[in-house]
mmCIF file of C-alpha atoms and ligand atoms in Angstrom:
data_model
loop_
_atom_site.group_PDB
_atom_site.id
_atom_site.type_symbol
_atom_site.label_atom_id
_atom_site.label_comp_id
_atom_site.label_asym_id
_atom_site.label_seq_id
_atom_site.Cartn_x
_atom_site.Cartn_y
_atom_site.Cartn_z
ATOM 1 C CA MET A 1 0.000 0.000 0.000
ATOM 2 C CA THR A 2 1.291 3.497 -0.826
ATOM 3 C CA GLY A 3 1.509 6.293 1.727
ATOM 4 C CA ARG A 4 -1.447 8.046 0.077
ATOM 5 C CA ASP A 5 -3.599 4.857 0.207
ATOM 6 C CA GLU A 6 -2.828 4.382 3.868
ATOM 7 C CA ARG A 7 -3.561 8.025 4.672
ATOM 8 C CA THR A 8 -6.834 7.847 2.729
ATOM 9 C CA LEU A 9 -7.924 4.719 4.616
ATOM 10 C CA GLN A 10 -7.171 6.382 7.942
ATOM 11 C CA PHE A 11 -8.937 9.572 6.775
ATOM 12 C CA ILE A 12 -12.103 7.635 5.849
ATOM 13 C CA TYR A 13 -11.934 5.634 9.076
ATOM 14 C CA THR A 14 -11.843 8.890 11.082
ATOM 15 C CA LEU A 15 -14.800 10.289 9.133
ATOM 16 C CA ARG A 16 -16.839 7.135 9.858
ATOM 17 C CA SER A 17 -15.951 7.234 13.536
ATOM 18 C CA LYS A 18 -17.233 10.839 13.694
ATOM 19 C CA GLY A 19 -20.611 9.852 12.202
ATOM 20 C CA VAL A 20 -20.133 10.272 8.454
ATOM 21 C CA THR A 21 -21.779 7.056 7.274
ATOM 22 C CA ASP A 22 -23.394 7.948 3.915
ATOM 23 C CA THR A 23 -21.402 5.933 1.389
ATOM 24 C CA ARG A 24 -21.942 8.496 -1.405
ATOM 25 C CA VAL A 25 -20.413 11.186 0.809
ATOM 26 C CA LEU A 26 -17.543 8.924 1.866
ATOM 27 C CA THR A 27 -16.831 8.030 -1.775
ATOM 28 C CA ALA A 28 -16.786 11.726 -2.736
ATOM 29 C CA MET A 29 -14.408 12.481 0.129
ATOM 30 C CA GLU A 30 -12.179 9.592 -0.887
ATOM 31 C CA ARG A 31 -12.056 10.904 -4.462
ATOM 32 C CA ILE A 32 -11.345 14.559 -3.671
ATOM 33 C CA ASP A 33 -7.870 14.818 -2.164
ATOM 34 C CA ARG A 34 -7.888 17.561 0.523
ATOM 35 C CA ALA A 35 -4.148 18.059 -0.085
ATOM 36 C CA HIS A 36 -4.985 19.846 -3.377
ATOM 37 C CA PHE A 37 -6.690 22.613 -1.389
ATOM 38 C CA ILE A 38 -3.970 23.354 1.161
ATOM 39 C CA ARG A 39 -0.742 25.085 0.224
ATOM 40 C CA GLY A 40 2.487 25.737 2.099
ATOM 41 C CA THR A 41 3.385 24.827 5.652
ATOM 42 C CA PHE A 42 0.094 23.151 6.495
ATOM 43 C CA SER A 43 0.013 20.781 3.512
ATOM 44 C CA ASP A 44 1.362 17.870 5.582
ATOM 45 C CA ARG A 45 -1.678 18.233 7.899
ATOM 46 C CA ALA A 46 -4.162 17.781 5.031
ATOM 47 C CA TYR A 47 -5.487 14.447 6.347
ATOM 48 C CA ASP A 48 -5.834 15.574 9.974
ATOM 49 C CA ASP A 49 -9.387 16.104 11.159
ATOM 50 C CA MET A 50 -8.938 19.775 11.919
ATOM 51 C CA PRO A 51 -9.615 23.149 10.298
ATOM 52 C CA LEU A 52 -6.472 24.713 8.810
ATOM 53 C CA PRO A 53 -5.559 28.277 7.835
ATOM 54 C CA ILE A 54 -5.832 29.372 4.191
ATOM 55 C CA SER A 55 -5.151 32.847 2.770
ATOM 56 C CA CYS A 56 -7.160 36.011 3.586
ATOM 57 C CA GLY A 57 -7.261 34.963 7.275
ATOM 58 C CA GLN A 58 -9.845 32.235 6.507
ATOM 59 C CA THR A 59 -9.945 28.484 7.124
ATOM 60 C CA ILE A 60 -10.587 25.228 5.318
ATOM 61 C CA SER A 61 -13.148 23.427 7.481
ATOM 62 C CA GLN A 62 -12.603 20.273 9.515
ATOM 63 C CA PRO A 63 -13.177 17.227 7.253
ATOM 64 C CA SER A 64 -15.639 15.482 9.605
ATOM 65 C CA ILE A 65 -17.767 18.667 9.733
ATOM 66 C CA VAL A 66 -17.598 18.896 5.903
ATOM 67 C CA GLY A 67 -18.788 15.264 5.797
ATOM 68 C CA LEU A 68 -21.601 15.762 8.324
ATOM 69 C CA MET A 69 -22.880 18.925 6.618
ATOM 70 C CA THR A 70 -22.788 17.234 3.201
ATOM 71 C CA GLN A 71 -24.573 14.162 4.573
ATOM 72 C CA THR A 72 -27.298 16.327 6.142
ATOM 73 C CA LEU A 73 -27.956 18.007 2.783
ATOM 74 C CA ASN A 74 -28.908 14.584 1.319
ATOM 75 C CA ILE A 75 -28.071 15.763 -2.214
ATOM 76 C CA GLY A 76 -29.628 14.072 -5.227
ATOM 77 C CA PRO A 77 -27.880 13.769 -8.622
ATOM 78 C CA ARG A 78 -30.225 16.326 -10.258
ATOM 79 C CA ASP A 79 -29.862 18.939 -7.520
ATOM 80 C CA THR A 80 -28.563 22.478 -7.867
ATOM 81 C CA VAL A 81 -26.587 23.537 -4.797
ATOM 82 C CA LEU A 82 -25.472 26.948 -3.570
ATOM 83 C CA GLU A 83 -22.484 27.135 -1.231
ATOM 84 C CA VAL A 84 -21.838 30.433 0.564
ATOM 85 C CA GLY A 85 -18.161 30.634 1.577
ATOM 86 C CA THR A 86 -15.976 29.062 -1.128
ATOM 87 C CA GLY A 87 -12.768 29.388 0.927
ATOM 88 C CA SER A 88 -10.292 26.851 -0.462
ATOM 89 C CA GLY A 89 -12.926 25.209 -2.696
ATOM 90 C CA TYR A 90 -12.683 21.832 -0.899
ATOM 91 C CA GLN A 91 -16.331 21.682 0.195
ATOM 92 C CA ALA A 92 -17.566 22.773 -3.255
ATOM 93 C CA ALA A 93 -15.446 20.035 -4.880
ATOM 94 C CA ILE A 94 -17.147 17.428 -2.685
ATOM 95 C CA LEU A 95 -20.597 18.845 -3.451
ATOM 96 C CA SER A 96 -19.729 18.665 -7.162
ATOM 97 C CA GLN A 97 -19.442 14.859 -6.920
ATOM 98 C CA LEU A 98 -23.032 14.567 -5.661
ATOM 99 C CA ALA A 99 -24.999 17.351 -7.380
ATOM 100 C CA ARG A 100 -25.781 18.288 -10.972
ATOM 101 C CA ARG A 101 -24.518 21.855 -10.533
ATOM 102 C CA VAL A 102 -22.788 23.780 -7.758
ATOM 103 C CA TYR A 103 -22.659 27.561 -7.392
ATOM 104 C CA THR A 104 -20.197 28.840 -4.822
ATOM 105 C CA ILE A 105 -19.544 32.405 -3.701
ATOM 106 C CA ASP A 106 -16.902 34.074 -1.536
ATOM 107 C CA ARG A 107 -16.445 37.713 -0.506
ATOM 108 C CA TYR A 108 -12.701 37.475 -1.269
ATOM 109 C CA ARG A 109 -11.834 37.637 -4.973
ATOM 110 C CA ARG A 110 -8.436 36.054 -4.262
ATOM 111 C CA LEU A 111 -10.027 32.940 -2.721
ATOM 112 C CA ALA A 112 -12.670 32.687 -5.449
ATOM 113 C CA GLU A 113 -10.051 32.900 -8.227
ATOM 114 C CA ALA A 114 -7.716 30.368 -6.572
ATOM 115 C CA ALA A 115 -10.598 27.926 -6.085
ATOM 116 C CA GLU A 116 -11.679 28.364 -9.706
ATOM 117 C CA ALA A 117 -8.142 27.547 -10.884
ATOM 118 C CA ARG A 118 -8.123 24.405 -8.727
ATOM 119 C CA PHE A 119 -11.460 23.245 -10.131
ATOM 120 C CA ARG A 120 -10.036 23.629 -13.650
ATOM 121 C CA GLU A 121 -6.888 21.648 -12.722
ATOM 122 C CA LEU A 122 -9.053 18.871 -11.254
ATOM 123 C CA ASP A 123 -11.485 18.822 -14.232
ATOM 124 C CA LEU A 124 -14.455 19.734 -12.021
ATOM 125 C CA HIS A 125 -16.634 21.388 -14.636
ATOM 126 C CA ASN A 126 -19.992 21.603 -12.839
ATOM 127 C CA ILE A 127 -18.908 24.315 -10.368
ATOM 128 C CA THR A 128 -19.402 28.036 -11.035
ATOM 129 C CA VAL A 129 -17.574 30.475 -8.763
ATOM 130 C CA PHE A 130 -18.689 34.017 -7.891
ATOM 131 C CA THR A 131 -17.133 36.843 -5.898
ATOM 132 C CA GLY A 132 -19.628 38.747 -3.769
ATOM 133 C CA ASP A 133 -21.591 38.937 -0.557
ATOM 134 C CA GLY A 134 -23.208 35.509 -0.413
ATOM 135 C CA SER A 135 -25.714 36.490 2.271
ATOM 136 C CA PHE A 136 -27.818 37.834 -0.613
ATOM 137 C CA GLY A 137 -27.537 34.507 -2.451
ATOM 138 C CA LEU A 138 -27.575 34.429 -6.240
ATOM 139 C CA PRO A 139 -31.054 35.597 -7.313
ATOM 140 C CA ALA A 140 -30.368 34.984 -11.023
ATOM 141 C CA GLN A 141 -29.475 31.315 -10.377
ATOM 142 C CA ALA A 142 -32.207 30.642 -7.762
ATOM 143 C CA PRO A 143 -34.099 28.617 -6.651
ATOM 144 C CA PHE A 144 -31.705 26.078 -5.144
ATOM 145 C CA ASP A 145 -32.481 22.529 -4.035
ATOM 146 C CA ARG A 146 -29.812 22.752 -1.363
ATOM 147 C CA ILE A 147 -27.925 25.639 0.276
ATOM 148 C CA LEU A 148 -24.849 25.272 2.454
ATOM 149 C CA VAL A 149 -23.470 28.226 4.401
ATOM 150 C CA THR A 150 -19.913 27.632 5.623
ATOM 151 C CA ALA A 151 -19.588 30.781 7.753
ATOM 152 C CA ALA A 152 -21.571 31.577 10.911
ATOM 153 C CA ALA A 153 -24.617 33.849 10.640
ATOM 154 C CA GLU A 154 -26.527 35.351 13.562
ATOM 155 C CA ASP A 155 -29.705 34.077 11.880
ATOM 156 C CA PRO A 156 -30.283 32.208 8.609
ATOM 157 C CA PRO A 157 -30.124 35.060 6.040
ATOM 158 C CA GLY A 158 -33.603 35.968 4.684
ATOM 159 C CA PRO A 159 -32.534 36.119 1.003
ATOM 160 C CA LEU A 160 -31.138 32.573 1.262
ATOM 161 C CA LEU A 161 -34.374 31.271 2.810
ATOM 162 C CA ALA A 162 -36.267 32.926 -0.050
ATOM 163 C CA GLN A 163 -34.014 31.243 -2.650
ATOM 164 C CA LEU A 164 -34.576 27.735 -1.261
ATOM 165 C CA ARG A 165 -36.870 25.614 -3.415
ATOM 166 C CA MET A 166 -39.976 24.065 -1.810
ATOM 167 C CA GLY A 167 -38.814 20.845 -0.113
ATOM 168 C CA GLY A 168 -35.248 22.186 -0.179
ATOM 169 C CA ILE A 169 -32.712 21.943 2.634
ATOM 170 C CA MET A 170 -30.294 24.558 3.949
ATOM 171 C CA VAL A 171 -27.508 23.841 6.440
ATOM 172 C CA VAL A 172 -26.065 26.856 8.270
ATOM 173 C CA PRO A 173 -24.039 27.502 11.444
ATOM 174 C CA VAL A 174 -25.942 30.002 13.577
ATOM 175 C CA GLY A 175 -24.723 32.096 16.508
ATOM 176 C CA GLN A 176 -22.251 34.776 17.541
ATOM 177 C CA SER A 177 -18.885 34.428 15.846
ATOM 178 C CA ASP A 178 -16.802 34.503 19.049
ATOM 179 C CA THR A 179 -18.695 31.654 20.767
ATOM 180 C CA VAL A 180 -19.616 28.102 19.910
ATOM 181 C CA GLN A 181 -22.365 28.162 17.294
ATOM 182 C CA THR A 182 -25.084 25.642 16.458
ATOM 183 C CA LEU A 183 -25.282 23.918 13.109
ATOM 184 C CA ILE A 184 -28.898 23.954 11.979
ATOM 185 C CA LYS A 185 -30.859 22.298 9.206
ATOM 186 C CA VAL A 186 -33.694 24.318 7.674
ATOM 187 C CA THR A 187 -36.264 22.522 5.519
ATOM 188 C CA ARG A 188 -38.717 24.488 3.387
ATOM 189 C CA THR A 189 -42.238 23.044 3.563
ATOM 190 C CA ASP A 190 -45.712 24.122 2.340
ATOM 191 C CA GLN A 191 -46.295 25.593 5.791
ATOM 192 C CA GLY A 192 -43.013 27.527 6.067
ATOM 193 C CA PHE A 193 -39.644 26.445 7.454
ATOM 194 C CA ASP A 194 -38.740 23.601 9.850
ATOM 195 C CA TYR A 195 -35.619 24.071 11.960
ATOM 196 C CA ASP A 196 -33.524 21.212 13.411
ATOM 197 C CA GLU A 197 -30.517 21.769 15.659
ATOM 198 C CA LEU A 198 -27.664 19.427 14.734
ATOM 199 C CA SER A 199 -24.444 20.020 16.684
ATOM 200 C CA PRO A 200 -22.182 22.638 18.224
ATOM 201 C CA VAL A 201 -19.628 23.987 15.713
ATOM 202 C CA ARG A 202 -17.105 26.801 15.343
ATOM 203 C CA PHE A 203 -16.941 28.742 12.082
ATOM 204 C CA VAL A 204 -15.505 32.082 10.973
ATOM 205 C CA PRO A 205 -18.261 34.719 10.734
ATOM 206 C CA LEU A 206 -20.413 35.550 7.729
ATOM 207 C CA ILE A 207 -19.378 39.144 7.035
ATOM 208 C CA GLU A 208 -21.218 41.769 5.016
ATOM 209 C CA GLY A 209 -19.725 43.232 1.853
ATOM 210 C CA LEU A 210 -16.646 42.389 -0.205
ATOM 211 C CA GLY A 211 -13.238 41.470 1.273
ATOM 212 C CA GLN A 212 -10.183 43.625 0.562
ATOM 213 C CA ASP A 213 -8.118 40.911 -1.207
HETATM 214 N N1 SAM B 301 -16.056 25.990 2.463
HETATM 215 C C1 SAM B 301 -14.697 26.414 2.622
HETATM 216 C C2 SAM B 301 -13.700 25.361 2.221
HETATM 217 O O1 SAM B 301 -14.122 24.264 1.811
HETATM 218 O O2 SAM B 301 -12.498 25.653 2.275
HETATM 219 C C3 SAM B 301 -14.399 26.944 3.998
HETATM 220 C C4 SAM B 301 -15.092 28.203 4.248
HETATM 221 S S1 SAM B 301 -14.414 29.262 5.472
HETATM 222 C C5 SAM B 301 -14.764 28.400 6.933
HETATM 223 C C6 SAM B 301 -15.638 30.543 5.391
HETATM 224 C C7 SAM B 301 -15.605 31.359 4.128
HETATM 225 O O3 SAM B 301 -16.754 32.197 4.114
HETATM 226 C C8 SAM B 301 -14.397 32.287 4.014
HETATM 227 O O4 SAM B 301 -13.680 32.006 2.854
HETATM 228 C C9 SAM B 301 -15.008 33.679 3.986
HETATM 229 O O5 SAM B 301 -14.314 34.590 3.149
HETATM 230 C C10 SAM B 301 -16.396 33.392 3.469
HETATM 231 N N2 SAM B 301 -17.405 34.421 3.780
HETATM 232 C C11 SAM B 301 -17.639 35.076 4.949
HETATM 233 N N3 SAM B 301 -18.660 35.925 4.807
HETATM 234 C C12 SAM B 301 -19.096 35.812 3.515
HETATM 235 C C13 SAM B 301 -20.134 36.438 2.757
HETATM 236 N N4 SAM B 301 -20.959 37.355 3.271
HETATM 237 N N5 SAM B 301 -20.274 36.067 1.481
HETATM 238 C C14 SAM B 301 -19.460 35.137 0.899
HETATM 239 N N6 SAM B 301 -18.478 34.519 1.567
HETATM 240 C C15 SAM B 301 -18.292 34.844 2.860
#
């Protein structure tokens, strides 16, 4: 077995032990090598189950949280997904293995452009990247079957709720940025929105407006 095979096995084992059991999600996470999304000093920590720093003072999320959020979305092969918070592009790459089309948006142009270049290198052609304030969603591309917010909001942003298709699911960390937040699942029904609390999490905040980089 090569070093990469062994690391991948251990990586998948850790994901399973943290509750990621959906085989489609595990297969996607086996296929998308997290090492492609981490540059520099932290690249040898790519298979550790921890968030790591990326540029613009942001982070690539912890793999088990990426797995649990993706699993909760229960994505079908015909679904259109919006991700708010492209960051390194790792989460969007995993979503791209499960959905028909993925739109991802970050407030930092530098992160959005780097992620776009990575998607091209990896031949991931069903992802479209935008730079902008994702709390307003992407009205021209809406409605979405699934929405994933990978930065913490004080409340689920109204424009994102409005852009969720009937029967759609949104996963979003909610709470103050300097405390532990709660990951919640919002389901749009005929009667309105159902809210389920999933687990405590810690994310960087969802910030208004464009970033400086
Ligand atoms: N999903 C990313 C990945 O796979 O690497 C990790 C995302 S990181 C935890 C959160 C990201 O949300 C940051 O890149 C940050 O710039 C972005 N962000 C924060 N507020 C935003 C906003 N209003 N609109 C778009 N992106 C935002």
